[in-house]
Short mmCIF file of C-alpha atoms and ligand atoms in Angstrom, two decimals:
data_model
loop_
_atom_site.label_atom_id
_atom_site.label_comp_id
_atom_site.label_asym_id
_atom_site.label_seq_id
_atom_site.Cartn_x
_atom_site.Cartn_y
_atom_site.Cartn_z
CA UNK G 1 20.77 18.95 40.75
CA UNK G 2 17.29 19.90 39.42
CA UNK G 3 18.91 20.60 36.08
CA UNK G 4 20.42 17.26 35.87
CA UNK G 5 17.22 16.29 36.54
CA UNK G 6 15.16 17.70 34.04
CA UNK G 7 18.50 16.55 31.57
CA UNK G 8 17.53 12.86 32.44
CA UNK G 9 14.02 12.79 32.02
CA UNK G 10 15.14 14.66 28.22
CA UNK G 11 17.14 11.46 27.58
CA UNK G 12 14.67 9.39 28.87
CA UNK G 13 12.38 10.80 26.76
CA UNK G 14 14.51 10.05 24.49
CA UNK G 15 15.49 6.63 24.64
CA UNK G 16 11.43 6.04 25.19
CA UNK G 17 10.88 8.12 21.82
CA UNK G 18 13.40 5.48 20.15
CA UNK G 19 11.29 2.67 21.56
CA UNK G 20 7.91 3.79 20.69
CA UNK G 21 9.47 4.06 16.70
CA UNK G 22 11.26 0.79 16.72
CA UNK G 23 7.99 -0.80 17.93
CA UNK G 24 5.65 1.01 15.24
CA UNK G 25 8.38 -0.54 13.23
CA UNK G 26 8.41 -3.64 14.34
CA UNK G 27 4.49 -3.80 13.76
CA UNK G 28 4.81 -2.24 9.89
CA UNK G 29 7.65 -4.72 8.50
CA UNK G 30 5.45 -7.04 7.87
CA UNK G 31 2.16 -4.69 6.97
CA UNK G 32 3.71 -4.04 3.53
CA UNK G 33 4.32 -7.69 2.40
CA UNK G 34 1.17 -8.18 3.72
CA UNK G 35 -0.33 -5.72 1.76
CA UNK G 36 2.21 -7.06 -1.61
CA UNK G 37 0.61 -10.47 -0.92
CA UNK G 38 -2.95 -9.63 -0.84
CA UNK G 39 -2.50 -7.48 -4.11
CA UNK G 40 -0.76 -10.77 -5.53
CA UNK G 41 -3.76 -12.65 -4.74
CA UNK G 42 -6.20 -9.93 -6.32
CA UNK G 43 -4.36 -9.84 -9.39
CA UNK G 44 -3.77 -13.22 -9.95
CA UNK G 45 -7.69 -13.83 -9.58
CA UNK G 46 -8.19 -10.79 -12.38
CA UNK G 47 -5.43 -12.85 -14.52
CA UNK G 48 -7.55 -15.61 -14.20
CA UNK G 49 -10.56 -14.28 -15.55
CA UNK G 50 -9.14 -12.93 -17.74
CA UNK G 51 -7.68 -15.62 -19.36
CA UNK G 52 -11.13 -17.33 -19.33
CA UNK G 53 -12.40 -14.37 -21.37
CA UNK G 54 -9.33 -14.86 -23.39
CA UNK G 55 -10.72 -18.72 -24.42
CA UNK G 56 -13.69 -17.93 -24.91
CA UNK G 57 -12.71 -15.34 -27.23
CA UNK G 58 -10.60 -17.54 -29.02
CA UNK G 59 -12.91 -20.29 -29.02
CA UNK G 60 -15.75 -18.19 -30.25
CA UNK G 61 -13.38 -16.90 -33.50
CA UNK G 62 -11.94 -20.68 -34.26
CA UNK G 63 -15.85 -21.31 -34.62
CA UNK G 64 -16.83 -18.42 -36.67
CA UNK G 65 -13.74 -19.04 -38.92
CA UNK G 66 -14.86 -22.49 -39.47
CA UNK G 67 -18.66 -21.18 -40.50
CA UNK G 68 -17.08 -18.40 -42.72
CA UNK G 69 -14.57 -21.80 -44.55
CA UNK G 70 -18.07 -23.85 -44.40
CA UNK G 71 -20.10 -20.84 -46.09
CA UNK G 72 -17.29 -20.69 -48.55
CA UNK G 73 -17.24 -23.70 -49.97
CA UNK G 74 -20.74 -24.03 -49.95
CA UNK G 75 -20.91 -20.37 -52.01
CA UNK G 76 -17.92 -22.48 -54.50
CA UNK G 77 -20.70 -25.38 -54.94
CA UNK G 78 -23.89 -23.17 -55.75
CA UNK G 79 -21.45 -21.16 -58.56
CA UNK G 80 -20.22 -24.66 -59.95
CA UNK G 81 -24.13 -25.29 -60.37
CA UNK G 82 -25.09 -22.17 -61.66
CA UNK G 83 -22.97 -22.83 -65.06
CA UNK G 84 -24.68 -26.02 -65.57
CA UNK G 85 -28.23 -24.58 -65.26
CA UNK G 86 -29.96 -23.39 -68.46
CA UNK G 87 -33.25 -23.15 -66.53
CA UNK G 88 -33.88 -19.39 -65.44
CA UNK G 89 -36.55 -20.05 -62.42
CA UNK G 90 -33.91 -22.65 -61.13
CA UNK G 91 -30.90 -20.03 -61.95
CA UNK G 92 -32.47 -17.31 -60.02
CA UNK G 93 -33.75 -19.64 -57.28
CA UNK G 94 -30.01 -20.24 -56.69
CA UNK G 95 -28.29 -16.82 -57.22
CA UNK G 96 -30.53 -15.73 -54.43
CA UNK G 97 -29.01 -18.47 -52.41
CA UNK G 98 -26.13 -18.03 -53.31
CA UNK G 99 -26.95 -13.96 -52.41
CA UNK G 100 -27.66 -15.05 -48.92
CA UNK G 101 -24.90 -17.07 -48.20
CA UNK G 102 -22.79 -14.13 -49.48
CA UNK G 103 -24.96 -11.84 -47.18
CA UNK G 104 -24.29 -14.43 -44.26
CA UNK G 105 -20.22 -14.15 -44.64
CA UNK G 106 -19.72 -10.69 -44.85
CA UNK G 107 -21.86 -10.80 -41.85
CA UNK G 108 -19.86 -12.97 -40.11
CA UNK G 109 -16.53 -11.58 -41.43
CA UNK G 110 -17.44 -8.37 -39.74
CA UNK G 111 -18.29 -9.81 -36.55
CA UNK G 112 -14.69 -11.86 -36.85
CA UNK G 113 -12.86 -8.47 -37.29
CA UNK G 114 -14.32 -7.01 -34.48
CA UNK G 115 -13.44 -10.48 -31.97
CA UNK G 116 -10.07 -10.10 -33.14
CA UNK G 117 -9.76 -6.54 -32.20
CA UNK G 118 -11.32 -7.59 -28.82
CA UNK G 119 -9.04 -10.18 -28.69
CA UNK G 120 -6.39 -7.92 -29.10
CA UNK G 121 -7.23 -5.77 -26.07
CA UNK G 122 -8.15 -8.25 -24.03
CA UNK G 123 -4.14 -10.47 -25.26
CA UNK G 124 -2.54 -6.38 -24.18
CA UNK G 125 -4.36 -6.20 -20.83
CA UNK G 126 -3.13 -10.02 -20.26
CA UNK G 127 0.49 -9.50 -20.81
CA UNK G 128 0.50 -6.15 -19.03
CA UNK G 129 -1.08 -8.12 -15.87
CA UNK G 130 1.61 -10.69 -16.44
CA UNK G 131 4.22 -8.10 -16.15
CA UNK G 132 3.00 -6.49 -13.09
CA UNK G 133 2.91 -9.92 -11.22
CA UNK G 134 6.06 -10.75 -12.32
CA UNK G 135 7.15 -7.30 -10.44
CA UNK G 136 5.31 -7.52 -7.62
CA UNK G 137 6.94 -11.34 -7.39
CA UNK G 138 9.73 -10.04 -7.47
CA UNK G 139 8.90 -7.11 -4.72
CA UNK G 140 7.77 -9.73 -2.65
CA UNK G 141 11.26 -11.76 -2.75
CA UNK G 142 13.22 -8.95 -1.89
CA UNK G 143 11.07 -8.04 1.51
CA UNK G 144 10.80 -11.82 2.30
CA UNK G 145 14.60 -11.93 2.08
CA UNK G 146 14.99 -8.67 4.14
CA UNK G 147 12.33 -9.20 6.66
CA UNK G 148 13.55 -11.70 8.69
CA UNK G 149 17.04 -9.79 9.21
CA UNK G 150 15.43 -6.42 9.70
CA UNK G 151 12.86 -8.00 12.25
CA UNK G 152 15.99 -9.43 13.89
CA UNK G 153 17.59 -5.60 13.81
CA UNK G 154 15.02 -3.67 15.16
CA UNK G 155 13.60 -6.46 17.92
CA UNK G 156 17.96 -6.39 19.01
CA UNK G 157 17.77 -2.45 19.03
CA UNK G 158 14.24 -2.81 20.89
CA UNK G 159 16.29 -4.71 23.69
CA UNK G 160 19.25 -2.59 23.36
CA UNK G 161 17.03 0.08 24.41
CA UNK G 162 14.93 -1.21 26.98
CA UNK G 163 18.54 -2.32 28.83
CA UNK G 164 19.78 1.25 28.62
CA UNK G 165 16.14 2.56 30.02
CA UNK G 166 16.33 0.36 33.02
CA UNK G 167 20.12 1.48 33.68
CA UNK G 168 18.88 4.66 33.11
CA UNK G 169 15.81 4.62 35.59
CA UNK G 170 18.24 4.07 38.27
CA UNK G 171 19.69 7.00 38.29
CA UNK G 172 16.35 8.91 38.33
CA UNK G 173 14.44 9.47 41.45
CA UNK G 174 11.85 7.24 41.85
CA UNK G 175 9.18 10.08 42.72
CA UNK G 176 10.23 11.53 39.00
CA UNK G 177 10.01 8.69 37.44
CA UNK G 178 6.82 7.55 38.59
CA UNK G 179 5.20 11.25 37.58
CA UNK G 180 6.72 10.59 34.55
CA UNK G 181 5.75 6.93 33.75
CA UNK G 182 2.14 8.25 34.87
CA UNK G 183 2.03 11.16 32.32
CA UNK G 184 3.76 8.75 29.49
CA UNK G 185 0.85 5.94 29.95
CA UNK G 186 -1.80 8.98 29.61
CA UNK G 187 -0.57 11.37 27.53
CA UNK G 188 0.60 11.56 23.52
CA UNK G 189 3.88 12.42 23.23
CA UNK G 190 5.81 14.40 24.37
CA UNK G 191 5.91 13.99 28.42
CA UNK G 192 8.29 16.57 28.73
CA UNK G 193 8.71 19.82 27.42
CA UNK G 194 9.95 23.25 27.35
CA UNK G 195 8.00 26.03 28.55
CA UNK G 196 8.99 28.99 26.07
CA UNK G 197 8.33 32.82 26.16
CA UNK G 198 5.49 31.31 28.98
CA UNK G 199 4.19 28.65 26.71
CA UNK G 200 4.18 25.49 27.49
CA UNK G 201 5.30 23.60 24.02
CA UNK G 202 2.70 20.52 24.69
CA UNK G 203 -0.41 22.11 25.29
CA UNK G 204 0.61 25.53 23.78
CA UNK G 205 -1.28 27.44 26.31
CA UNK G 206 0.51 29.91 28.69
CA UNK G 207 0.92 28.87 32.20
CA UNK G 208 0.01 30.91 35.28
CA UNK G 209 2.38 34.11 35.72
CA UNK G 210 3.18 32.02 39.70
CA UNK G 211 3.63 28.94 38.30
CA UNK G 212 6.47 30.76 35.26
CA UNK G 213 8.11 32.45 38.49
CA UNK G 214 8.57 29.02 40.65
CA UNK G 215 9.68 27.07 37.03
CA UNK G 216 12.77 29.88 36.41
CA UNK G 217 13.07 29.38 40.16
CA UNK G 218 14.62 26.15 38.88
CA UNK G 219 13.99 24.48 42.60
CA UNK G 220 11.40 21.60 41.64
CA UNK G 221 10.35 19.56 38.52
CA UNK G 222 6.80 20.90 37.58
CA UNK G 223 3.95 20.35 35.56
CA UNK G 224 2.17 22.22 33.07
CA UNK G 225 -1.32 23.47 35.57
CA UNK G 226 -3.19 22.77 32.05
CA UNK G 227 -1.46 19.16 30.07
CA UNK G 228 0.35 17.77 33.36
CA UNK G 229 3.30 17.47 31.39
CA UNK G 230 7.03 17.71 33.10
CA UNK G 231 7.97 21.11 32.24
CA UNK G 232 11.33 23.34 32.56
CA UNK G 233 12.07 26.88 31.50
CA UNK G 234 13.46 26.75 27.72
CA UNK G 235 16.27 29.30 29.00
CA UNK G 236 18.02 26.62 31.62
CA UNK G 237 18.42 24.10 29.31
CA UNK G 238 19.75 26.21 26.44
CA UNK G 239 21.82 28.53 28.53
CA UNK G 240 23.39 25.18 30.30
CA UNK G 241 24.12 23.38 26.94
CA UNK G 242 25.56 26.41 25.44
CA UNK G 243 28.25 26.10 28.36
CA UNK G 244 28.86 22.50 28.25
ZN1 ZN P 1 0.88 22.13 28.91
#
């Protein structure tokens, strides 16, 4: 009798183990396409401004192109005058112009190799962005599609299990059940356990020599003097399912 006892409250344990997992579950399903969604969101804003850097950059090298074409042709116009000038105050006048404009563009040039490269960087970082979206998209699909069905599962198995509890609780004696309903709403798991070599395996302390003697005893269901917890002597239980 007592050790069919202490069996039951094992399963119940049990089936109540089962519960509190399909319930962290059922909370956490949804905490990860949460999470997917919210990273979606941050990377589409970074995509964003990036791709405002991106035409600005692009904008800023169509415009210094266009200078470096203008200086060009205006470096083409001063040599076209210079062979027509016989005057040497003139002549010099404009090869120092024409210096300066040279000055100017190679200036400029440099300052166009250096947007491109940045350009560059910036076009890598862009696409690689792009891919990862296009992942996590596709991450976020997949759960979406899953969700609903596993939600479906585990909130089924949830009531599978809370049916087989009740059944279950009915074969229990109330006075047992209700010590070990009170321990389960105060205690972290487990509510109970073995008591091993005169340990109890919740608290891990060793229980009174008295209290060891009345628990091989096997008469009553009792609790650890130090956690509360339901407690039974390791050796019934192992001894008993080694014969069944
Ligand atoms: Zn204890």
């Amino acid at each position: 009798m007592y050790l069919e006892q202490i069996k039951k409250l094992v399963l119940l344990q049990d089936i109540d183990n089962k519960l509190i997992e399909c319930r962290e579950k059922l909370e956490n399903l949804p905490k990860e396409l949460d999470s997917l969604r919210s990273n979606k969101e941050t990377m589409e804003n970074k995509i964003k401004e990036l791709e405002e850097k991106l035409d600005f950059l692009k904008q800023q090298k169509e415009k210094l192109k266009f200078e470096i074409e203008e200086n060009d042709s205006k470096i083409k116009k001063v040599k076209n005058k210079l062979m027509m000038i016989s005057n040497s105050k003139e002549y010099q006048a404009m090869m120092r112009e024409l210096d300066n404009f040279e000055r100017l563009n190679r200036t400029k040039e440099e300052e166009l190799t250096n947007l491109m490269e940045d350009i560059n960087l910036h076009q890598k970082d862009f696409e690689a962005l792009l891919a990862e979206k296009e992942e996590l998209e596709s991450r976020i699909g997949e759960l979406e599609a899953k969700l609903d069905t596993e939600l479906k599962d585990v909130e089924q198995k949830i009531s599978d299990l809370e049916q087989q509890r009740e059944d279950y609780c009915q074969s229990i004696p109330a006075p047992i059940l209700s010590r070990y309903n009170f321990i389960r709403e105060r205690l972290s798991q487990p509510v109970v356990v073995a008591v091993s070599q005169g340990i109890c395996k919740g608290c891990h302390i060793s229980i009174p020599p008295q209290v060891f003697v009345d628990l091989q005893k096997g008469d009553h269901i009792l609790n650890c003097p130090n956690c509360q917890r339901l407690i039974y002597w390791e050796e019934f239980y192992s001894e008993e399912s080694k014969e069944s």
